[in-house]
C-alpha cells in the first residue's frame, strides 16, 4: 500500500451563522480576543513567517486548515465592532477592554415566541442565545466564538471560507431591516477579519489585496440583500457596494466580474488549489427576480458558463478546485432549493470536471448533513429548459418540523444506491485501491475469484456506480451553524498535504510565473475563451456527425470528460488535497447560560426568566464559554469514514438507508432501555448535551410512524443533524422506521468493526 503523509489540515465550517442584528440591550462587555488563550485544537507546529519575493504579502507555511463562516449576522458584526474598538484603544497592548453599548434589539430573558424574536416581552432568551428558537445570536455568543477561534485556530489555518448571511433575519415587523444595516455590519465583519487575520505591519501599504495574512473568500447569503432572497442582474447596488466592502478579499483583476455577477475565484494554494465563490442567489428557487439557468438572458446561465470556462482553465493548469456558496443544491424526489435547470447544469459540471473539483461546501440550512448528486439524474432537455420540473421549493431554513420529510426523503434515495455483492462472495475489499505488491495506486483491481458469478456481480456493481472510484456521483457538504436554532456548532476539516508541507501561502497577492496561463478573469472574453477551449471537441463532433442544420440545443455546451489517461481526482481516490475527515464542535449554551432552575433539565426544564421591565430581570450568571467536540469522523465508531472520498460517503449513505441493519449498526433493546433510563448516549458515553436532551420525567409516547428507529447509523445521523437538541424519544416519534426501498444483503461479523458490510470494510 502507498502511505501518504497527512498534514493536519482543518477546515472550519461555521455554517449558517445567521446572527441577529445589533442585539443585546443588557450591556455586553466586549472582551479583547487575545485574552485567556486556550491550547490549540490538535496543535500543529506553526512555522515562523517566511520571507517572500517582493510583491507578495508576508507568508507562512501551509497548515492545511481553512475556516468556513456562514450566516453571520448584524449581531455578530456589531459585536465584532465592539472588539475592534477595544483593540484600537491602545497601540501598546491588546489586553485593553472597552465598554460597548450594543443596539437594543436582542434582550436577555426576552420572549422567544412568535415575532418577539428575543427583542421584547418576557421569556427564556439566554446570555449566549436562545437555543432551539427562531431568535438570532446575541453579541456575547459571537464574541466568545471568535475568542475561541483566535485562541485555537488563528495561527494554524490557510484560508477562510465565509459563506454569507451577515445580516439578521427579517423576522420582526416592528424592527424592519435596511440596506444600511446590512452594509455597515458587513463592514464591521471585514474589520474583524482584518484585526484577527490582517498583517500587523501593513500601515503604509495601499494595496487592499495585500492586507491579509491568509485569503478570505466571502459569498452572498440570502439575507445579505433586501428583500431577502431577491437579487437582480448585476451590476446592481449590492454587487457594487460589496465589491468595495470586500475589496481586501476580491482580487483586483476580478473586481469587474464580481460587480457584474457577484462571483469570483481565489488561488489559495499557488498553482495547486483555487476556491470558487458562487453566487447561489441566481440559482435559488426563491429568487423571484431571475428565472433559472437555461436562457442566455439569465444571470444563472452566464454564471454557470463562467464556472465551466474557469474549471476548464483550472484543468489545463493541473489545478484543483473547491466550490462554495450559501444555498446548497438540495434536491429530493419532491423538493428542491435550486431551480432545476441550475441544478442540472451544476451536476453536469461536477461530473465532467470530477478530476478538478475536490468538494463543495454550503450553509443556509442550519442542519448537519450531506447531499449526493447523481449524474444519471442529468436530463439534457431540462438543461436547455425544455422540460418541466414539479418539485416544490424547500423551506428557506429547515426547522425541526420541516426537516423530517426532507431528511427522510434523502434516506429513501440513499437506500436505493447500488450495493456491492455480499462480502463472503468476493476476495478483495470493495474499496481496494491497488493490487497486492503494486506501487501504482490507480491500477485497476483484480479478483482472486471463488466463483465466476461473483466476479460478474462485482463488475456489475462497479459499472452501476461509475467505475472503481464511484465517478457517477459527487458530494456536497452542509454543516450546522453558529446561530442557535439548535446549538452553536462549526466544523474543522482535515485534508492531505503530502508534498505541500513547505508551501508558503499569503493573502491574495499571488504572482503567476512568466508564461503561465492565469484562470480567465475578463468577463467580456467569456464566449471567445469558451470557443477556444471547445474548438477541438467541436471539430471532432462535426467530423463524426456530418449532419447539417441547426444544433438541437444551440446554447448548451457540454464539457469533455477527463482524459482517459488521467488518474481520478482527489474527491475519488486518496491523494494530495483529498479531504481526510472533520471534527464537529458545539457549544452547550443550555449549560453555559446557567439558567436552569436547580433540579430540572431537558427542553421543558424550568428556567429563570424575565418577569417584567428589563431592570427587574435576573442578572445573567453564565459559566465559562467553550466549544466541545461533538464527534470526529477521524475516529468515529458510528460513521467509520476512513476518508471523505466518494466511495466512503456512498458506503455511509447505504448504511443510513438500511431498513434492517445488523451487528453494531443495529440499536439493540438494551441500548434503547439504557438510553431512556439514564440518559447515556448510544455509544455508551455520556452525552455532552445532557442538560438539553436528556433526563426529564418519563412519559408515555405515542409513536407516530409505527415503530422505533432500529438503524443506529440513521439514528445518529439524525441526532447530529440537529446538534443533539432533539430527544431520543422525539427522534423515534418523528423518524421511527418506515418502509425503505432497496435490497438488503446478509452481513458477516468483522473483527475490526463488529460488522462487515457487503463487499466493504
XYZ file of C-alpha atoms in Angstrom:
761
model
C 0.000 0.000 0.000
C 1.164 3.526 -0.627
C 1.462 5.597 2.507
C 0.572 9.264 2.475
C 1.888 11.823 4.922
C -1.276 13.519 6.085
C -0.787 17.066 7.261
C -3.266 18.328 9.761
C -5.470 20.435 7.592
C -8.631 21.648 9.075
C -11.481 23.457 7.543
C -13.666 25.330 9.953
C -17.207 25.248 8.870
C -19.015 27.822 10.996
C -22.098 27.265 8.871
C -25.214 29.356 8.637
C -24.249 31.739 11.387
C -27.284 33.906 10.536
C -26.996 36.195 13.550
C -29.337 38.827 14.879
C -28.733 42.452 14.059
C -27.197 44.671 16.741
C -28.692 42.777 19.696
C -28.423 42.834 23.458
C -29.998 45.594 25.425
C -28.208 44.408 28.533
C -24.709 45.792 28.156
C -22.361 43.061 26.944
C -18.780 43.953 27.626
C -16.621 43.473 24.556
C -13.588 41.449 25.585
C -10.307 41.548 23.633
C -9.897 38.417 21.586
C -6.407 37.721 22.813
C -7.357 37.325 26.477
C -7.486 33.888 28.093
C -5.515 31.951 25.495
C -6.531 28.309 25.174
C -4.465 25.356 23.870
C -4.913 24.980 20.109
C -7.108 22.148 18.892
C -4.864 19.316 17.636
C -1.955 21.735 17.683
C 0.260 21.624 14.625
C 3.707 23.172 14.600
C 3.334 26.755 13.391
C 6.341 27.922 11.438
C 7.614 31.457 11.556
C 6.577 33.709 8.662
C 8.634 33.067 5.546
C 10.134 35.934 3.582
C 8.639 36.013 0.098
C 9.756 37.637 -3.134
C 8.995 41.297 -3.434
C 5.347 41.934 -4.234
C 3.950 39.172 -2.069
C 2.347 39.569 1.325
C 4.152 38.187 4.351
C 3.581 34.458 4.155
C 3.664 31.334 6.230
C 3.825 27.649 5.536
C 0.753 25.634 4.729
C -1.130 24.246 7.717
C -3.943 22.513 5.850
C -6.829 24.235 7.614
C -9.418 26.672 6.371
C -12.204 28.455 8.163
C -15.775 28.317 6.914
C -18.104 31.034 8.198
C -21.680 31.146 7.003
C -24.719 33.073 8.000
C -23.045 35.635 10.205
C -25.391 38.425 11.141
C -25.505 42.017 12.229
C -25.434 40.977 15.839
C -22.196 39.217 15.176
C -20.826 42.149 13.308
C -21.734 44.719 15.919
C -20.117 42.510 18.500
C -17.023 42.327 16.363
C -17.002 46.097 16.055
C -17.021 46.317 19.822
C -13.954 44.111 19.884
C -12.261 46.210 17.248
C -12.950 49.348 19.228
C -11.226 47.833 22.232
C -8.201 46.892 20.121
C -7.878 50.395 18.682
C -7.866 51.837 22.187
C -4.153 51.229 22.677
C -1.192 50.870 20.395
C 0.843 49.120 23.072
C -1.377 46.372 24.415
C -4.105 44.133 23.098
C -5.492 43.396 26.553
C -7.417 46.675 26.605
C -11.149 46.394 27.365
C -13.725 48.878 26.207
C -17.419 49.001 27.010
C -19.698 48.924 24.012
C -23.441 49.523 24.131
C -25.000 47.247 21.530
C -28.078 48.122 19.570
C -31.099 47.360 21.787
C -32.642 44.504 19.784
C -31.611 41.290 21.490
C -32.636 41.303 25.135
C -31.654 38.794 27.766
C -34.712 36.983 29.157
C -36.928 38.355 26.393
C -39.570 36.189 24.767
C -38.541 33.637 22.154
C -42.081 33.196 20.842
C -43.713 34.413 17.651
C -42.430 37.680 16.231
C -40.926 38.815 19.530
C -37.621 37.405 18.246
C -35.890 37.889 21.616
C -36.371 41.641 21.225
C -39.031 42.221 23.874
C -41.527 40.512 26.111
C -40.679 38.114 28.912
C -39.116 34.735 28.312
C -36.061 32.494 28.256
C -33.599 34.272 25.939
C -30.248 33.368 27.470
C -26.962 35.200 27.742
C -25.366 33.268 24.879
C -28.534 32.821 22.862
C -31.897 31.085 22.886
C -31.218 27.561 21.657
C -33.866 25.735 19.605
C -35.649 29.031 18.911
C -36.009 31.283 15.861
C -34.018 34.059 17.523
C -30.731 35.240 16.091
C -27.471 35.485 18.032
C -26.567 37.918 20.803
C -23.256 39.754 20.912
C -21.965 37.558 23.688
C -22.130 34.356 21.640
C -20.302 35.984 18.758
C -17.607 37.499 20.985
C -16.848 34.197 22.630
C -16.932 32.258 19.366
C -14.287 34.475 17.826
C -12.239 34.494 21.001
C -12.176 30.721 20.707
C -11.161 30.869 17.054
C -8.450 33.385 17.830
C -7.066 31.280 20.659
C -7.253 27.904 18.944
C -7.172 28.329 15.169
C -5.904 31.749 14.164
C -2.303 30.693 13.567
C -2.996 27.331 12.001
C -5.430 27.869 9.127
C -4.623 28.516 5.491
C -7.703 30.337 4.219
C -11.231 31.200 5.253
C -14.471 30.369 3.510
C -17.213 32.789 4.556
C -20.497 31.646 3.067
C -22.717 34.603 3.713
C -25.775 35.728 5.675
C -24.195 38.566 7.618
C -27.488 40.194 8.471
C -30.245 39.229 10.859
C -33.414 37.579 9.689
C -36.275 39.848 8.771
C -38.471 38.285 11.464
C -39.669 41.332 13.410
C -42.136 43.675 11.739
C -41.534 46.313 14.407
C -37.812 46.382 13.575
C -37.570 46.249 9.778
C -34.170 45.795 8.199
C -32.472 48.348 5.959
C -29.731 48.319 3.325
C -27.511 50.460 5.506
C -27.726 47.982 8.370
C -26.648 45.168 6.074
C -23.801 47.189 4.529
C -22.488 48.674 7.769
C -22.451 45.406 9.619
C -20.654 43.672 6.765
C -18.030 46.402 7.075
C -17.685 45.547 10.755
C -17.225 41.924 9.854
C -14.460 42.831 7.431
C -12.741 44.919 10.085
C -12.978 41.946 12.422
C -11.168 39.776 9.915
C -8.563 42.480 9.398
C -7.868 42.681 13.136
C -7.574 38.928 13.572
C -6.051 37.862 10.240
C -4.587 41.109 8.897
C -0.908 41.990 8.609
C 0.481 43.811 11.623
C 2.990 45.841 9.572
C 0.690 46.948 6.769
C 0.252 50.597 7.756
C 1.599 52.276 4.611
C 0.522 49.645 2.061
C -2.204 51.000 -0.234
C -2.951 47.670 -1.917
C -6.049 46.170 -0.219
C -5.217 42.716 -1.629
C -2.046 42.768 0.456
C -3.749 43.375 3.804
C -4.353 39.805 4.920
C -2.030 37.040 6.047
C -4.347 34.411 4.535
C -7.027 34.511 1.825
C -10.639 35.072 2.903
C -13.356 34.155 0.418
C -16.855 35.581 1.024
C -20.130 34.981 -0.791
C -23.657 36.378 -0.766
C -26.253 34.947 1.590
C -29.978 35.267 1.017
C -30.204 37.645 3.990
C -27.464 39.938 2.660
C -29.935 41.598 0.290
C -33.315 43.319 0.592
C -35.888 41.990 0.195
C -34.254 38.801 1.394
C -33.780 36.148 -1.318
C -34.134 38.680 -4.158
C -31.117 39.661 -6.259
C -31.409 41.058 -9.787
C -28.940 41.087 -12.667
C -25.745 42.968 -11.941
C -24.241 45.402 -11.789
C -26.639 46.349 -9.006
C -26.298 48.239 -5.739
C -25.342 45.070 -3.838
C -22.615 43.866 -6.177
C -21.228 47.408 -6.418
C -21.320 48.068 -2.684
C -19.939 44.688 -1.667
C -17.126 44.970 -4.218
C -15.899 47.863 -2.066
C -16.729 46.293 1.303
C -14.900 43.084 0.303
C -12.077 44.782 -1.603
C -9.482 43.054 0.590
C -10.869 39.659 -0.384
C -11.647 40.003 -4.104
C -8.594 40.073 -6.398
C -8.310 43.428 -8.121
C -8.412 41.926 -11.619
C -11.747 40.243 -10.839
C -13.499 43.268 -9.372
C -15.453 43.933 -12.570
C -16.515 40.274 -12.760
C -17.834 40.461 -9.219
C -19.664 43.714 -9.901
C -21.479 42.111 -12.802
C -22.494 38.877 -11.127
C -21.231 38.583 -7.543
C -18.897 35.630 -8.223
C -15.099 35.252 -8.326
C -12.243 32.850 -7.504
C -9.130 32.926 -5.329
C -5.982 30.859 -5.770
C -5.481 29.837 -2.136
C -2.515 27.498 -2.731
C -0.388 28.850 -5.594
C -0.684 26.730 -8.742
C -2.443 23.973 -6.792
C -5.845 24.932 -5.380
C -8.469 27.580 -6.142
C -11.691 28.348 -4.269
C -14.630 29.456 -6.398
C -17.177 31.709 -4.716
C -20.575 31.061 -6.308
C -23.478 33.476 -6.130
C -26.166 30.880 -5.396
C -28.876 33.548 -5.238
C -29.031 33.267 -9.039
C -29.738 29.534 -8.660
C -32.088 29.919 -5.684
C -35.656 28.852 -6.426
C -36.954 31.532 -4.036
C -35.362 34.375 -6.006
C -38.344 35.693 -7.976
C -36.169 38.220 -9.849
C -34.485 35.562 -12.009
C -35.609 32.539 -13.986
C -33.179 29.663 -13.817
C -30.072 28.880 -15.865
C -31.374 27.753 -19.262
C -31.785 31.076 -21.094
C -28.837 33.166 -22.219
C -30.555 36.253 -20.876
C -30.452 34.959 -17.283
C -27.602 35.639 -14.823
C -27.660 31.992 -13.765
C -26.822 30.940 -17.334
C -23.887 33.332 -17.505
C -22.709 32.328 -14.030
C -22.508 28.642 -14.904
C -20.877 29.392 -18.252
C -18.239 31.365 -16.344
C -17.763 28.427 -13.979
C -17.474 25.970 -16.876
C -14.756 28.005 -18.547
C -12.909 28.597 -15.266
C -12.866 24.883 -14.437
C -11.576 24.204 -17.946
C -8.658 26.574 -17.376
C -8.023 25.024 -13.964
C -7.814 21.600 -15.629
C -5.372 22.924 -18.219
C -3.122 24.200 -15.421
C -3.332 20.983 -13.431
C -5.097 22.759 -10.558
C -7.872 21.562 -8.240
C -10.933 23.461 -7.030
C -13.256 23.828 -4.058
C -16.703 25.239 -4.832
C -18.513 27.238 -2.158
C -21.810 29.044 -1.863
C -24.604 29.869 0.525
C -27.717 27.989 -0.629
C -26.937 24.279 -1.138
C -28.186 22.263 -4.138
C -30.734 20.360 -2.039
C -32.927 18.117 -4.152
C -35.176 15.199 -3.273
C -37.997 13.449 -5.100
C -40.472 16.184 -4.164
C -38.419 19.212 -3.056
C -35.618 21.417 -4.308
C -33.772 24.596 -3.255
C -32.312 25.452 -6.691
C -34.100 25.947 -9.961
C -33.965 22.590 -11.733
C -32.109 23.955 -14.783
C -29.381 25.298 -12.478
C -29.130 22.014 -10.572
C -28.899 20.078 -13.837
C -26.021 22.162 -15.181
C -24.227 22.216 -11.850
C -24.443 18.425 -11.543
C -23.196 18.079 -15.120
C -20.243 20.389 -14.467
C -19.339 18.431 -11.296
C -19.442 15.169 -13.242
C -17.441 16.382 -16.235
C -14.856 18.185 -14.060
C -14.609 15.427 -11.450
C -10.829 15.396 -11.917
C -10.726 19.055 -10.839
C -13.374 19.587 -8.134
C -12.374 18.313 -4.680
C -15.658 19.148 -2.978
C -18.360 21.746 -2.466
C -19.469 23.436 0.761
C -22.623 25.335 1.659
C -24.559 26.749 4.597
C -28.067 28.185 4.868
C -29.988 25.144 6.119
C -28.552 25.031 9.676
C -28.605 21.237 9.887
C -25.597 18.926 9.679
C -25.885 16.619 6.652
C -24.593 15.905 3.167
C -26.014 15.562 -0.342
C -25.229 13.107 -3.130
C -25.533 14.320 -6.718
C -26.196 11.513 -9.201
C -25.032 12.155 -12.763
C -27.729 9.772 -14.039
C -30.316 12.343 -12.928
C -28.990 14.729 -15.560
C -31.577 15.286 -18.296
C -30.470 17.158 -21.414
C -33.905 18.647 -22.268
C -34.051 20.068 -18.730
C -30.583 21.574 -19.165
C -31.919 23.570 -22.086
C -35.157 24.447 -20.314
C -37.351 22.194 -22.461
C -38.917 20.059 -19.766
C -40.845 20.858 -16.607
C -39.990 20.023 -13.020
C -42.711 19.581 -10.430
C -40.654 19.665 -7.229
C -41.658 22.311 -4.713
C -39.190 24.697 -3.102
C -37.511 23.537 0.099
C -38.301 25.722 3.111
C -35.723 28.509 3.263
C -34.157 27.311 6.508
C -35.324 24.000 7.833
C -36.959 23.791 11.231
C -37.147 20.528 13.118
C -40.663 20.019 11.758
C -39.915 20.776 8.114
C -36.681 18.781 8.193
C -38.409 15.467 8.930
C -39.758 14.867 5.414
C -36.634 16.285 3.794
C -34.208 14.009 5.670
C -36.488 11.004 5.273
C -36.575 11.534 1.508
C -32.788 11.735 1.434
C -32.649 8.423 3.262
C -35.111 6.777 0.893
C -32.940 7.839 -2.011
C -29.766 6.529 -0.336
C -31.456 3.182 0.318
C -31.713 2.741 -3.459
C -27.995 3.267 -4.110
C -26.284 0.323 -5.816
C -24.963 -2.236 -3.326
C -21.940 -4.495 -3.788
C -22.345 -8.270 -3.624
C -22.033 -9.883 -0.202
C -18.544 -9.851 1.249
C -18.248 -13.603 1.509
C -18.620 -13.934 -2.285
C -15.567 -11.777 -3.135
C -11.984 -11.969 -2.043
C -10.974 -8.334 -2.314
C -12.194 -5.377 -0.321
C -14.661 -3.171 -2.200
C -12.502 -0.121 -1.562
C -9.204 -1.766 -2.544
C -7.093 0.772 -4.384
C -4.303 -1.444 -5.699
C -3.150 -4.944 -6.334
C -1.065 -6.564 -3.601
C 2.532 -5.544 -4.003
C 1.798 -2.962 -6.663
C 3.251 0.546 -6.452
C 0.542 2.024 -8.652
C -2.477 3.172 -6.608
C -4.514 3.755 -9.779
C -4.115 0.273 -11.254
C -7.484 -1.477 -11.600
C -8.174 -4.181 -9.058
C -8.098 -7.851 -9.908
C -10.025 -10.717 -8.363
C -8.925 -13.798 -6.569
C -12.199 -15.325 -7.547
C -14.030 -18.200 -5.977
C -16.867 -18.256 -8.475
C -17.292 -16.760 -11.918
C -20.723 -15.447 -10.914
C -19.285 -13.408 -8.064
C -16.873 -11.662 -10.371
C -19.684 -10.743 -12.733
C -21.776 -9.377 -9.865
C -18.957 -7.165 -8.663
C -18.219 -5.875 -12.136
C -21.884 -5.042 -12.496
C -21.792 -3.138 -9.195
C -18.724 -1.152 -10.295
C -20.424 -0.306 -13.579
C -23.509 0.907 -11.707
C -21.525 3.364 -9.540
C -19.411 4.672 -12.405
C -16.325 2.515 -12.066
C -13.890 1.687 -9.308
C -13.945 5.189 -7.889
C -17.696 5.816 -7.910
C -17.428 8.571 -10.520
C -21.144 8.539 -11.210
C -21.623 10.584 -8.005
C -20.450 13.772 -6.294
C -20.904 15.099 -2.747
C -21.960 18.451 -1.238
C -21.270 19.167 2.430
C -23.640 21.213 4.608
C -22.818 21.795 8.250
C -24.719 23.096 11.264
C -24.498 26.793 12.150
C -23.407 29.118 14.913
C -26.850 30.668 15.151
C -28.540 28.713 17.965
C -31.527 27.393 16.055
C -30.187 24.230 17.652
C -26.824 24.544 19.453
C -23.962 26.696 18.104
C -21.766 24.448 16.022
C -18.946 24.534 13.492
C -16.687 22.109 11.695
C -12.955 21.698 11.144
C -11.853 19.672 8.126
C -8.519 17.954 7.613
C -7.030 17.279 4.201
C -3.952 15.654 2.732
C -0.983 17.980 2.149
C 1.529 15.352 1.063
C 4.251 17.153 -0.893
C 2.928 20.600 0.089
C 4.342 20.779 3.612
C 6.775 23.579 2.698
C 4.350 25.548 0.529
C 4.039 29.204 1.503
C 0.642 30.918 1.404
C -0.140 34.585 1.852
C -3.171 36.780 1.342
C -4.326 37.392 -2.235
C -1.065 38.736 -3.688
C -0.193 35.640 -5.704
C 2.039 36.266 -8.727
C 1.848 33.987 -11.754
C 5.163 32.815 -13.204
C 6.153 34.193 -16.618
C 4.416 32.322 -19.388
C 1.905 30.791 -17.030
C -1.746 30.959 -18.061
C -3.904 32.521 -15.383
C -7.504 31.482 -14.954
C -9.819 33.590 -17.076
C -10.841 36.873 -15.492
C -12.102 39.001 -18.395
C -15.855 38.511 -18.460
C -16.190 40.060 -21.906
C -13.951 37.364 -23.372
C -16.025 34.527 -21.925
C -17.549 33.337 -25.195
C -14.279 33.689 -27.114
C -12.311 31.752 -24.495
C -15.046 29.153 -24.311
C -14.848 28.567 -28.044
C -11.074 28.220 -27.879
C -11.330 25.570 -25.188
C -14.068 23.709 -27.080
C -12.715 24.080 -30.606
C -11.091 20.676 -30.834
C -14.113 18.945 -29.326
C -16.462 20.638 -31.795
C -14.304 19.682 -34.781
C -14.362 16.053 -33.707
C -18.135 16.080 -33.366
C -18.608 17.703 -36.775
C -16.429 15.063 -38.398
C -18.456 12.332 -36.744
C -21.915 13.659 -37.404
C -21.628 15.068 -40.897
C -25.136 16.418 -40.413
C -26.171 19.893 -41.432
C -28.582 22.258 -39.855
C -29.105 23.920 -36.533
C -27.967 22.337 -33.288
C -30.753 20.842 -31.224
C -29.572 22.777 -28.142
C -27.649 25.770 -29.562
C -26.852 27.446 -26.232
C -25.725 24.297 -24.429
C -22.023 23.454 -24.381
C -21.254 20.164 -22.669
C -17.700 19.900 -21.284
C -15.494 16.935 -22.057
C -14.913 14.123 -19.597
C -11.467 13.888 -18.002
C -8.846 12.286 -20.174
C -8.957 8.500 -20.015
C -5.269 8.526 -19.177
C -5.633 10.880 -16.207
C -5.977 9.463 -12.679
C -9.140 10.042 -10.648
C -9.354 13.332 -8.780
C -8.836 13.921 -5.022
C -12.579 13.559 -4.407
C -12.400 9.950 -5.593
C -9.026 8.448 -4.668
C -6.735 9.269 -1.701
C -4.016 11.690 -2.788
C -2.766 15.204 -2.133
C -5.671 17.591 -1.316
C -8.132 14.770 -0.543
C -10.345 15.589 2.436
C -9.480 13.159 5.229
C -12.183 13.917 7.772
C -13.633 16.579 10.011
C -14.332 17.349 13.652
C -17.664 18.861 14.634
C -17.643 21.247 17.601
C -20.573 22.626 19.571
C -21.207 24.981 22.475
C -23.671 23.651 25.037
C -25.222 27.032 25.764
C -28.038 25.345 27.703
C -25.414 24.513 30.304
C -23.258 27.622 29.797
C -26.187 30.060 30.082
C -26.723 28.625 33.562
C -30.423 29.478 33.578
C -31.875 26.105 34.542
C -33.612 26.006 37.892
C -31.788 23.572 40.164
C -33.009 20.004 39.782
C -34.555 20.419 36.315
C -33.265 19.592 32.842
C -34.389 18.839 29.322
C -36.075 21.087 26.734
C -39.063 21.640 29.043
C -36.961 22.302 32.134
C -37.834 25.263 34.310
C -35.603 28.263 33.715
C -35.006 31.666 35.097
C -36.855 34.203 33.024
C -37.809 37.842 32.842
C -40.878 38.935 34.761
C -41.473 42.475 33.636
C -39.374 45.538 32.840
C -35.795 44.850 31.820
C -34.397 46.321 35.031
C -36.288 43.717 37.075
C -34.978 40.731 35.167
C -32.439 38.404 36.759
C -28.772 39.149 36.200
C -27.153 36.609 33.866
C -24.630 34.369 35.586
C -23.191 32.307 32.721
C -20.499 29.697 33.116
C -17.236 29.690 31.208
C -17.830 29.599 27.471
C -16.159 26.887 25.427
C -16.656 24.661 22.428
C -16.531 20.892 22.815
C -16.140 18.029 20.385
C -19.463 16.583 19.321
C -17.905 13.932 17.086
C -14.978 13.418 14.730
C -15.080 11.300 11.596
C -11.380 10.631 12.122
C -12.189 8.179 14.921
C -15.973 7.954 14.932
C -17.237 4.449 15.847
C -20.590 5.016 14.111
C -19.846 6.674 10.750
C -16.497 4.895 10.321
C -15.399 7.121 7.432
C -11.810 6.225 6.623
C -11.631 9.358 4.446
C -14.044 11.695 2.656
C -13.825 10.216 -0.817
C -16.980 9.455 -2.771
C -16.805 5.708 -2.130
C -16.616 6.322 1.623
C -19.727 8.507 1.506
C -21.613 6.074 -0.700
C -20.948 3.380 1.876
C -22.126 5.648 4.712
C -25.269 6.602 2.762
C -26.131 2.947 2.121
C -25.717 2.161 5.814
C -28.005 5.066 6.753
C -30.589 3.761 4.294
C -30.701 0.168 5.532
C -34.096 -0.765 6.963
C -32.775 -3.967 8.536
C -29.278 -3.280 9.865
C -27.148 -5.919 11.526
C -24.378 -6.088 14.081
C -23.219 -2.807 15.576
C -25.386 -0.816 13.162
C -28.491 -2.074 14.903
C -29.912 -0.397 18.009
C -30.396 -3.182 20.492
C -33.133 -3.269 23.087
C -30.642 -2.810 25.924
C -29.244 0.276 24.177
C -32.717 1.775 23.944
C -33.517 0.995 27.555
C -30.218 2.386 28.770
C -30.710 5.490 26.687
C -34.184 6.142 28.077
C -33.433 5.318 31.689
C -30.133 7.031 32.401
C -29.657 9.465 29.534
C -26.495 7.876 28.157
C -25.584 8.220 24.525
C -25.987 5.228 22.251
C -22.229 4.761 22.055
C -22.235 4.159 25.798
C -20.632 7.502 26.600
C -22.351 10.336 28.406
C -23.973 12.725 26.004
C -22.217 16.099 26.444
C -25.530 17.867 25.743
C -27.242 16.174 28.653
C -28.596 19.420 30.087
C -30.628 19.872 26.943
C -31.516 16.460 25.603
C -31.628 14.038 28.491
C -33.395 13.296 31.704
C -36.882 14.516 32.144
C -39.798 12.778 33.799
C -40.772 9.650 31.959
C -43.919 9.910 29.974
C -45.742 7.614 27.641
C -45.177 8.277 23.968
C -47.392 7.546 21.060
C -45.111 6.665 18.185
C -46.376 8.471 15.138
C -44.748 6.352 12.447
C -45.442 2.900 13.737
C -42.134 1.960 15.313
C -38.785 2.835 16.764
C -35.619 3.544 14.826
C -33.550 0.342 14.650
C -30.730 1.661 12.485
C -28.050 3.178 14.717
C -26.349 4.994 11.829
C -29.637 6.630 10.760
C -30.460 7.461 14.381
C -27.006 9.007 14.916
C -27.239 10.925 11.636
C -30.484 12.497 12.868
C -29.063 13.203 16.325
C -26.171 15.044 14.736
C -28.309 16.820 12.153
C -29.952 18.763 14.983
C -26.750 19.027 17.065
C -28.192 16.811 19.783
C -31.116 19.079 20.620
C -33.772 16.501 19.761
C -34.532 13.966 22.467
C -34.170 10.319 21.604
C -37.876 9.717 22.103
C -38.706 12.588 19.754
C -36.405 11.126 17.120
C -38.285 7.840 17.384
C -41.613 9.689 17.165
C -40.691 11.726 14.085
C -38.375 9.305 12.311
C -39.447 5.853 13.504
C -38.776 3.135 10.966
C -40.756 3.374 7.761
C -40.573 1.090 4.725
C -37.420 1.940 2.785
C -36.792 0.682 -0.724
C -33.598 -1.135 -1.574
C -32.364 -4.668 -1.252
C -30.608 -5.959 1.846
C -27.586 -8.217 1.794
C -26.574 -10.610 4.567
C -23.730 -9.258 6.653
C -20.796 -11.011 8.226
C -19.120 -10.119 11.509
C -15.752 -8.396 11.352
C -13.052 -8.325 13.973
C -12.255 -4.675 13.384
C -15.690 -3.092 13.371
C -18.014 -5.795 14.600
C -19.945 -5.846 11.336
C -18.919 -6.114 7.739
C -20.984 -4.517 5.009
C -21.494 -6.223 1.694
C -18.184 -6.130 -0.070
C -16.898 -3.380 2.246
C -14.669 -2.903 5.223
